[in-house]
């Protein structure tokens, strides 16, 4: 069991310790595109786009909160703590990094999108959930 401080936060070391082989194999940290797409529009869920500004400007997911991974430490207070957070990026790597960071900040209801961004875009209806940049 990981240790938490009085604010309910975990150290990065503790987050990494919980990510053992059983955790990774079970996919506990992640959510499939198919499952995630069902939660778009559900007020208990917030999608967190951790792509860069340039990537976001090219393809905007209108249902998502955009905070680049590099800005997340300084903007973590913008992420609602009373919502279930689903992080996503192009390949899943930055989403997993964001997942680990948010765990160190006391977030429990979080998942990283398993799958590529093109799969997410393919599961959406143009203009309803995303728009292409200029």
Short mmCIF file of N, CA and C in Angstrom, two decimals:
data_model
loop_
_atom_site.label_atom_id
_atom_site.label_comp_id
_atom_site.label_asym_id
_atom_site.label_seq_id
_atom_site.Cartn_x
_atom_site.Cartn_y
_atom_site.Cartn_z
N UNK A 1 0.85 -1.19 0.00
CA UNK A 1 0.00 0.00 0.00
C UNK A 1 0.89 1.23 0.00
N UNK A 2 0.59 2.19 -0.83
CA UNK A 2 1.37 3.41 -0.93
C UNK A 2 1.07 4.33 0.25
N UNK A 3 2.07 5.09 0.63
CA UNK A 3 1.91 6.07 1.71
C UNK A 3 1.40 7.37 1.13
N UNK A 4 0.52 8.03 1.88
CA UNK A 4 0.05 9.35 1.48
C UNK A 4 0.31 10.31 2.62
N UNK A 5 0.48 11.59 2.28
CA UNK A 5 0.66 12.59 3.32
C UNK A 5 -0.71 13.07 3.80
N UNK A 6 -0.73 14.09 4.63
CA UNK A 6 -1.99 14.57 5.20
C UNK A 6 -2.94 15.14 4.14
N UNK A 7 -2.41 15.50 2.98
CA UNK A 7 -3.25 16.00 1.88
C UNK A 7 -3.71 14.89 0.94
N UNK A 8 -3.33 13.65 1.26
CA UNK A 8 -3.72 12.52 0.42
C UNK A 8 -2.85 12.36 -0.81
N UNK A 9 -1.70 13.04 -0.85
CA UNK A 9 -0.82 12.93 -2.01
C UNK A 9 0.23 11.85 -1.81
N UNK A 10 0.71 11.32 -2.91
CA UNK A 10 1.72 10.27 -2.90
C UNK A 10 3.01 10.82 -3.49
N UNK A 11 4.12 10.25 -3.08
CA UNK A 11 5.39 10.61 -3.70
C UNK A 11 5.49 9.91 -5.06
N UNK A 12 6.33 10.43 -5.92
CA UNK A 12 6.53 9.80 -7.23
C UNK A 12 7.07 8.38 -7.02
N UNK A 13 7.91 8.20 -6.04
CA UNK A 13 8.45 6.86 -5.76
C UNK A 13 7.32 5.89 -5.44
N UNK A 14 6.35 6.34 -4.64
CA UNK A 14 5.22 5.48 -4.30
C UNK A 14 4.35 5.19 -5.51
N UNK A 15 4.15 6.18 -6.37
CA UNK A 15 3.37 5.97 -7.59
C UNK A 15 4.06 4.92 -8.45
N UNK A 16 5.37 5.05 -8.61
CA UNK A 16 6.12 4.07 -9.41
C UNK A 16 6.07 2.68 -8.78
N UNK A 17 6.12 2.61 -7.46
CA UNK A 17 6.03 1.32 -6.78
C UNK A 17 4.69 0.63 -7.03
N UNK A 18 3.60 1.41 -7.11
CA UNK A 18 2.29 0.80 -7.33
C UNK A 18 2.16 0.31 -8.77
N UNK A 19 3.03 0.77 -9.67
CA UNK A 19 2.95 0.40 -11.07
C UNK A 19 3.78 -0.85 -11.34
N UNK A 20 3.50 -1.92 -10.57
CA UNK A 20 4.21 -3.17 -10.76
C UNK A 20 3.64 -3.91 -11.97
N UNK A 21 4.16 -5.09 -12.22
CA UNK A 21 3.76 -5.83 -13.42
C UNK A 21 2.28 -6.17 -13.41
N UNK A 22 1.73 -6.51 -12.23
CA UNK A 22 0.31 -6.82 -12.15
C UNK A 22 -0.54 -5.60 -12.52
N UNK A 23 -0.11 -4.44 -12.05
CA UNK A 23 -0.81 -3.19 -12.33
C UNK A 23 -0.78 -2.90 -13.83
N UNK A 24 0.40 -3.03 -14.44
CA UNK A 24 0.55 -2.73 -15.86
C UNK A 24 -0.19 -3.74 -16.74
N UNK A 25 -0.09 -5.02 -16.41
CA UNK A 25 -0.75 -6.05 -17.20
C UNK A 25 -2.26 -5.91 -17.11
N UNK A 26 -2.76 -5.56 -15.94
CA UNK A 26 -4.22 -5.43 -15.77
C UNK A 26 -4.76 -4.22 -16.51
N UNK A 27 -3.88 -3.29 -16.86
CA UNK A 27 -4.33 -2.08 -17.55
C UNK A 27 -5.08 -1.14 -16.63
N UNK A 28 -4.87 -1.29 -15.33
CA UNK A 28 -5.60 -0.53 -14.33
C UNK A 28 -5.50 0.99 -14.52
N UNK A 29 -4.39 1.44 -15.05
CA UNK A 29 -4.15 2.88 -15.22
C UNK A 29 -4.85 3.43 -16.46
N UNK A 30 -5.28 2.54 -17.35
CA UNK A 30 -5.75 3.01 -18.65
C UNK A 30 -7.20 2.72 -18.93
N UNK A 31 -7.68 3.35 -19.99
CA UNK A 31 -9.05 3.15 -20.46
C UNK A 31 -8.99 3.09 -21.99
N UNK A 32 -9.78 2.22 -22.57
CA UNK A 32 -9.79 2.09 -24.03
C UNK A 32 -10.52 3.27 -24.66
N UNK A 33 -10.23 3.50 -25.92
CA UNK A 33 -10.91 4.56 -26.67
C UNK A 33 -12.41 4.29 -26.69
N UNK A 34 -12.79 3.06 -26.92
CA UNK A 34 -14.21 2.70 -26.97
C UNK A 34 -14.91 3.03 -25.65
N UNK A 35 -14.29 2.66 -24.53
CA UNK A 35 -14.90 2.95 -23.23
C UNK A 35 -14.90 4.45 -22.94
N UNK A 36 -13.81 5.12 -23.23
CA UNK A 36 -13.70 6.55 -22.96
C UNK A 36 -14.72 7.35 -23.75
N UNK A 37 -14.94 6.99 -25.00
CA UNK A 37 -15.86 7.74 -25.87
C UNK A 37 -17.27 7.77 -25.28
N UNK A 38 -17.62 6.76 -24.52
CA UNK A 38 -18.96 6.72 -23.90
C UNK A 38 -19.14 7.81 -22.85
N UNK A 39 -18.05 8.35 -22.33
CA UNK A 39 -18.13 9.33 -21.25
C UNK A 39 -18.09 10.78 -21.72
N UNK A 40 -17.94 10.99 -23.01
CA UNK A 40 -17.97 12.36 -23.53
C UNK A 40 -19.36 12.93 -23.29
N UNK A 41 -19.39 14.07 -22.67
CA UNK A 41 -20.67 14.71 -22.36
C UNK A 41 -21.20 14.36 -20.99
N UNK A 42 -20.60 13.38 -20.31
CA UNK A 42 -21.00 13.02 -18.95
C UNK A 42 -20.32 14.01 -18.00
N UNK A 43 -21.08 14.71 -17.20
CA UNK A 43 -20.54 15.80 -16.38
C UNK A 43 -19.58 15.34 -15.29
N UNK A 44 -19.54 14.04 -14.99
CA UNK A 44 -18.60 13.56 -13.97
C UNK A 44 -17.20 13.31 -14.56
N UNK A 45 -17.08 13.36 -15.87
CA UNK A 45 -15.80 13.06 -16.52
C UNK A 45 -15.24 14.31 -17.18
N UNK A 46 -13.92 14.48 -17.05
CA UNK A 46 -13.23 15.54 -17.77
C UNK A 46 -12.09 14.89 -18.55
N UNK A 47 -12.03 15.22 -19.83
CA UNK A 47 -10.94 14.74 -20.67
C UNK A 47 -9.85 15.79 -20.63
N UNK A 48 -8.64 15.35 -20.37
CA UNK A 48 -7.49 16.25 -20.25
C UNK A 48 -6.51 15.97 -21.38
N UNK A 49 -6.43 16.91 -22.30
CA UNK A 49 -5.54 16.84 -23.45
C UNK A 49 -4.19 17.39 -23.04
N UNK A 50 -3.16 16.54 -22.99
CA UNK A 50 -1.83 16.97 -22.55
C UNK A 50 -0.86 17.15 -23.71
N UNK A 51 -1.40 17.28 -24.93
CA UNK A 51 -0.55 17.53 -26.09
C UNK A 51 -0.01 18.96 -26.05
N UNK A 52 0.97 19.23 -26.89
CA UNK A 52 1.53 20.59 -26.98
C UNK A 52 0.50 21.54 -27.58
N UNK A 53 0.76 22.84 -27.44
CA UNK A 53 -0.11 23.86 -28.02
C UNK A 53 -0.20 23.68 -29.54
N UNK A 54 0.92 23.40 -30.17
CA UNK A 54 0.95 23.23 -31.62
C UNK A 54 0.10 22.04 -32.06
N UNK A 55 0.20 20.94 -31.34
CA UNK A 55 -0.63 19.78 -31.67
C UNK A 55 -2.11 20.09 -31.46
N UNK A 56 -2.41 20.77 -30.37
CA UNK A 56 -3.78 21.15 -30.05
C UNK A 56 -4.34 22.08 -31.11
N UNK A 57 -3.54 23.06 -31.55
CA UNK A 57 -4.00 24.01 -32.56
C UNK A 57 -4.33 23.32 -33.88
N UNK A 58 -3.64 22.23 -34.17
CA UNK A 58 -3.88 21.49 -35.42
C UNK A 58 -5.16 20.66 -35.34
N UNK A 59 -5.43 20.07 -34.19
CA UNK A 59 -6.61 19.23 -34.00
C UNK A 59 -7.16 19.49 -32.60
N UNK A 60 -8.30 20.17 -32.53
CA UNK A 60 -8.90 20.57 -31.26
C UNK A 60 -10.03 19.61 -30.90
N UNK A 61 -9.96 19.04 -29.73
CA UNK A 61 -11.05 18.23 -29.20
C UNK A 61 -11.87 19.15 -28.30
N UNK A 62 -13.02 19.57 -28.79
CA UNK A 62 -13.80 20.62 -28.13
C UNK A 62 -14.35 20.19 -26.77
N UNK A 63 -14.41 18.90 -26.50
CA UNK A 63 -14.94 18.42 -25.23
C UNK A 63 -13.86 18.36 -24.14
N UNK A 64 -12.61 18.66 -24.49
CA UNK A 64 -11.50 18.43 -23.56
C UNK A 64 -10.91 19.71 -23.01
N UNK A 65 -10.39 19.61 -21.81
CA UNK A 65 -9.57 20.64 -21.20
C UNK A 65 -8.16 20.45 -21.73
N UNK A 66 -7.55 21.51 -22.24
CA UNK A 66 -6.20 21.39 -22.78
C UNK A 66 -5.19 22.03 -21.84
N UNK A 67 -4.29 21.21 -21.32
CA UNK A 67 -3.15 21.68 -20.53
C UNK A 67 -1.95 20.85 -20.99
N UNK A 68 -1.00 21.44 -21.72
CA UNK A 68 0.17 20.68 -22.15
C UNK A 68 0.88 20.04 -20.95
N UNK A 69 1.42 18.86 -21.14
CA UNK A 69 2.08 18.15 -20.06
C UNK A 69 3.14 19.02 -19.39
N UNK A 70 3.88 19.79 -20.18
CA UNK A 70 4.94 20.62 -19.61
C UNK A 70 4.38 21.74 -18.72
N UNK A 71 3.12 22.09 -18.90
CA UNK A 71 2.47 23.13 -18.08
C UNK A 71 1.72 22.55 -16.89
N UNK A 72 1.49 21.25 -16.89
CA UNK A 72 0.63 20.63 -15.88
C UNK A 72 1.07 20.92 -14.44
N UNK A 73 2.35 20.86 -14.11
CA UNK A 73 2.73 21.16 -12.72
C UNK A 73 2.31 22.57 -12.27
N UNK A 74 2.37 23.53 -13.17
CA UNK A 74 2.01 24.91 -12.82
C UNK A 74 0.51 25.17 -12.92
N UNK A 75 -0.22 24.29 -13.59
CA UNK A 75 -1.65 24.52 -13.82
C UNK A 75 -2.53 23.42 -13.24
N UNK A 76 -1.97 22.60 -12.35
CA UNK A 76 -2.70 21.46 -11.80
C UNK A 76 -4.00 21.89 -11.12
N UNK A 77 -4.04 23.10 -10.59
CA UNK A 77 -5.26 23.57 -9.92
C UNK A 77 -6.42 23.78 -10.90
N UNK A 78 -6.15 23.79 -12.19
CA UNK A 78 -7.20 23.91 -13.20
C UNK A 78 -7.91 22.58 -13.46
N UNK A 79 -7.32 21.49 -12.99
CA UNK A 79 -7.90 20.16 -13.19
C UNK A 79 -8.89 19.91 -12.05
N UNK A 80 -10.16 19.70 -12.38
CA UNK A 80 -11.16 19.50 -11.33
C UNK A 80 -10.89 18.24 -10.51
N UNK A 81 -10.85 18.42 -9.21
CA UNK A 81 -10.60 17.28 -8.31
C UNK A 81 -11.85 16.46 -8.05
N UNK A 82 -13.01 17.01 -8.38
CA UNK A 82 -14.26 16.30 -8.12
C UNK A 82 -14.77 15.58 -9.37
N UNK A 83 -13.94 15.45 -10.37
CA UNK A 83 -14.31 14.76 -11.62
C UNK A 83 -13.39 13.56 -11.84
N UNK A 84 -13.83 12.68 -12.69
CA UNK A 84 -13.00 11.55 -13.14
C UNK A 84 -12.21 12.06 -14.34
N UNK A 85 -10.89 12.04 -14.28
CA UNK A 85 -10.03 12.62 -15.31
C UNK A 85 -9.52 11.54 -16.25
N UNK A 86 -9.69 11.76 -17.55
CA UNK A 86 -9.15 10.87 -18.57
C UNK A 86 -8.14 11.67 -19.38
N UNK A 87 -6.87 11.32 -19.26
CA UNK A 87 -5.80 12.03 -19.96
C UNK A 87 -5.56 11.41 -21.33
N UNK A 88 -5.22 12.25 -22.30
CA UNK A 88 -4.86 11.71 -23.61
C UNK A 88 -3.82 12.59 -24.30
N UNK A 89 -3.11 11.98 -25.24
CA UNK A 89 -2.11 12.65 -26.08
C UNK A 89 -2.09 11.89 -27.41
N UNK A 90 -1.03 12.04 -28.17
CA UNK A 90 -0.96 11.37 -29.48
C UNK A 90 -0.76 9.87 -29.33
N UNK A 91 0.20 9.46 -28.51
CA UNK A 91 0.55 8.04 -28.44
C UNK A 91 0.24 7.37 -27.11
N UNK A 92 -0.04 8.14 -26.09
CA UNK A 92 -0.31 7.57 -24.77
C UNK A 92 0.83 7.77 -23.79
N UNK A 93 2.03 8.07 -24.27
CA UNK A 93 3.19 8.22 -23.38
C UNK A 93 3.02 9.41 -22.44
N UNK A 94 2.70 10.57 -23.00
CA UNK A 94 2.53 11.76 -22.16
C UNK A 94 1.32 11.62 -21.24
N UNK A 95 0.28 10.94 -21.72
CA UNK A 95 -0.88 10.70 -20.87
C UNK A 95 -0.49 9.86 -19.66
N UNK A 96 0.36 8.85 -19.87
CA UNK A 96 0.83 8.03 -18.75
C UNK A 96 1.70 8.85 -17.79
N UNK A 97 2.51 9.73 -18.33
CA UNK A 97 3.32 10.61 -17.48
C UNK A 97 2.40 11.53 -16.67
N UNK A 98 1.39 12.09 -17.32
CA UNK A 98 0.43 12.94 -16.63
C UNK A 98 -0.34 12.17 -15.57
N UNK A 99 -0.67 10.93 -15.87
CA UNK A 99 -1.33 10.06 -14.90
C UNK A 99 -0.47 9.95 -13.64
N UNK A 100 0.81 9.62 -13.82
CA UNK A 100 1.71 9.47 -12.67
C UNK A 100 1.81 10.78 -11.89
N UNK A 101 1.93 11.90 -12.60
CA UNK A 101 2.02 13.19 -11.92
C UNK A 101 0.76 13.47 -11.11
N UNK A 102 -0.42 13.28 -11.71
CA UNK A 102 -1.65 13.57 -10.99
C UNK A 102 -1.83 12.66 -9.78
N UNK A 103 -1.35 11.41 -9.86
CA UNK A 103 -1.38 10.53 -8.68
C UNK A 103 -0.57 11.15 -7.55
N UNK A 104 0.56 11.79 -7.88
CA UNK A 104 1.38 12.42 -6.82
C UNK A 104 0.69 13.65 -6.25
N UNK A 105 -0.33 14.14 -6.93
CA UNK A 105 -1.04 15.33 -6.49
C UNK A 105 -2.37 15.00 -5.79
N UNK A 106 -2.59 13.72 -5.53
CA UNK A 106 -3.78 13.31 -4.78
C UNK A 106 -4.99 12.95 -5.62
N UNK A 107 -4.85 12.89 -6.94
CA UNK A 107 -5.96 12.49 -7.80
C UNK A 107 -6.08 10.96 -7.78
N UNK A 108 -7.28 10.47 -7.53
CA UNK A 108 -7.52 9.03 -7.51
C UNK A 108 -8.35 8.56 -8.69
N UNK A 109 -9.32 9.35 -9.11
CA UNK A 109 -10.19 8.97 -10.21
C UNK A 109 -9.58 9.47 -11.51
N UNK A 110 -8.60 8.74 -12.00
CA UNK A 110 -7.92 9.12 -13.24
C UNK A 110 -7.57 7.87 -14.05
N UNK A 111 -7.55 8.05 -15.34
CA UNK A 111 -7.11 7.01 -16.28
C UNK A 111 -6.39 7.70 -17.42
N UNK A 112 -5.48 6.97 -18.04
CA UNK A 112 -4.81 7.44 -19.25
C UNK A 112 -5.41 6.66 -20.42
N UNK A 113 -5.66 7.36 -21.50
CA UNK A 113 -6.24 6.72 -22.68
C UNK A 113 -5.24 5.73 -23.26
N UNK A 114 -5.72 4.50 -23.44
CA UNK A 114 -4.91 3.46 -24.08
C UNK A 114 -5.29 3.48 -25.55
N UNK A 115 -4.33 3.70 -26.38
CA UNK A 115 -4.61 3.77 -27.80
C UNK A 115 -4.12 5.09 -28.36
N UNK A 116 -4.14 5.20 -29.65
CA UNK A 116 -3.61 6.39 -30.31
C UNK A 116 -4.69 7.43 -30.52
N UNK A 117 -4.26 8.64 -30.69
CA UNK A 117 -5.17 9.76 -30.87
C UNK A 117 -6.03 9.60 -32.11
N UNK A 118 -5.48 9.02 -33.17
CA UNK A 118 -6.29 8.84 -34.38
C UNK A 118 -7.46 7.90 -34.11
N UNK A 119 -7.30 6.98 -33.17
CA UNK A 119 -8.42 6.11 -32.79
C UNK A 119 -9.50 6.91 -32.08
N UNK A 120 -9.08 7.85 -31.23
CA UNK A 120 -10.05 8.70 -30.55
C UNK A 120 -10.79 9.57 -31.56
N UNK A 121 -10.04 10.18 -32.46
CA UNK A 121 -10.67 11.02 -33.49
C UNK A 121 -11.62 10.19 -34.35
N UNK A 122 -11.24 8.95 -34.65
CA UNK A 122 -12.08 8.09 -35.46
C UNK A 122 -13.37 7.69 -34.77
N UNK A 123 -13.38 7.74 -33.44
CA UNK A 123 -14.57 7.38 -32.67
C UNK A 123 -15.53 8.55 -32.52
N UNK A 124 -15.14 9.72 -33.01
CA UNK A 124 -15.92 10.94 -32.82
C UNK A 124 -16.63 11.36 -34.11
N UNK A 125 -17.55 12.26 -33.95
CA UNK A 125 -18.25 12.86 -35.09
C UNK A 125 -17.61 14.23 -35.36
N UNK A 126 -17.15 14.50 -36.58
CA UNK A 126 -16.56 15.80 -36.88
C UNK A 126 -17.51 16.94 -36.49
N UNK A 127 -16.93 18.02 -36.06
CA UNK A 127 -17.62 19.25 -35.66
C UNK A 127 -18.38 19.12 -34.34
N UNK A 128 -18.73 17.93 -33.95
CA UNK A 128 -19.39 17.77 -32.66
C UNK A 128 -18.36 17.65 -31.55
N UNK A 129 -17.31 16.86 -31.78
CA UNK A 129 -16.33 16.62 -30.74
C UNK A 129 -14.92 17.12 -31.08
N UNK A 130 -14.68 17.47 -32.32
CA UNK A 130 -13.36 17.99 -32.67
C UNK A 130 -13.47 18.85 -33.91
N UNK A 131 -12.42 19.66 -34.08
CA UNK A 131 -12.33 20.45 -35.31
C UNK A 131 -10.87 20.50 -35.71
N UNK A 132 -10.62 20.54 -36.99
CA UNK A 132 -9.27 20.70 -37.50
C UNK A 132 -8.89 22.17 -37.42
N UNK A 133 -7.61 22.41 -37.16
CA UNK A 133 -7.12 23.78 -37.06
C UNK A 133 -7.21 24.51 -38.39
N UNK A 134 -6.73 25.74 -38.39
CA UNK A 134 -6.85 26.62 -39.56
C UNK A 134 -6.40 25.99 -40.81
#
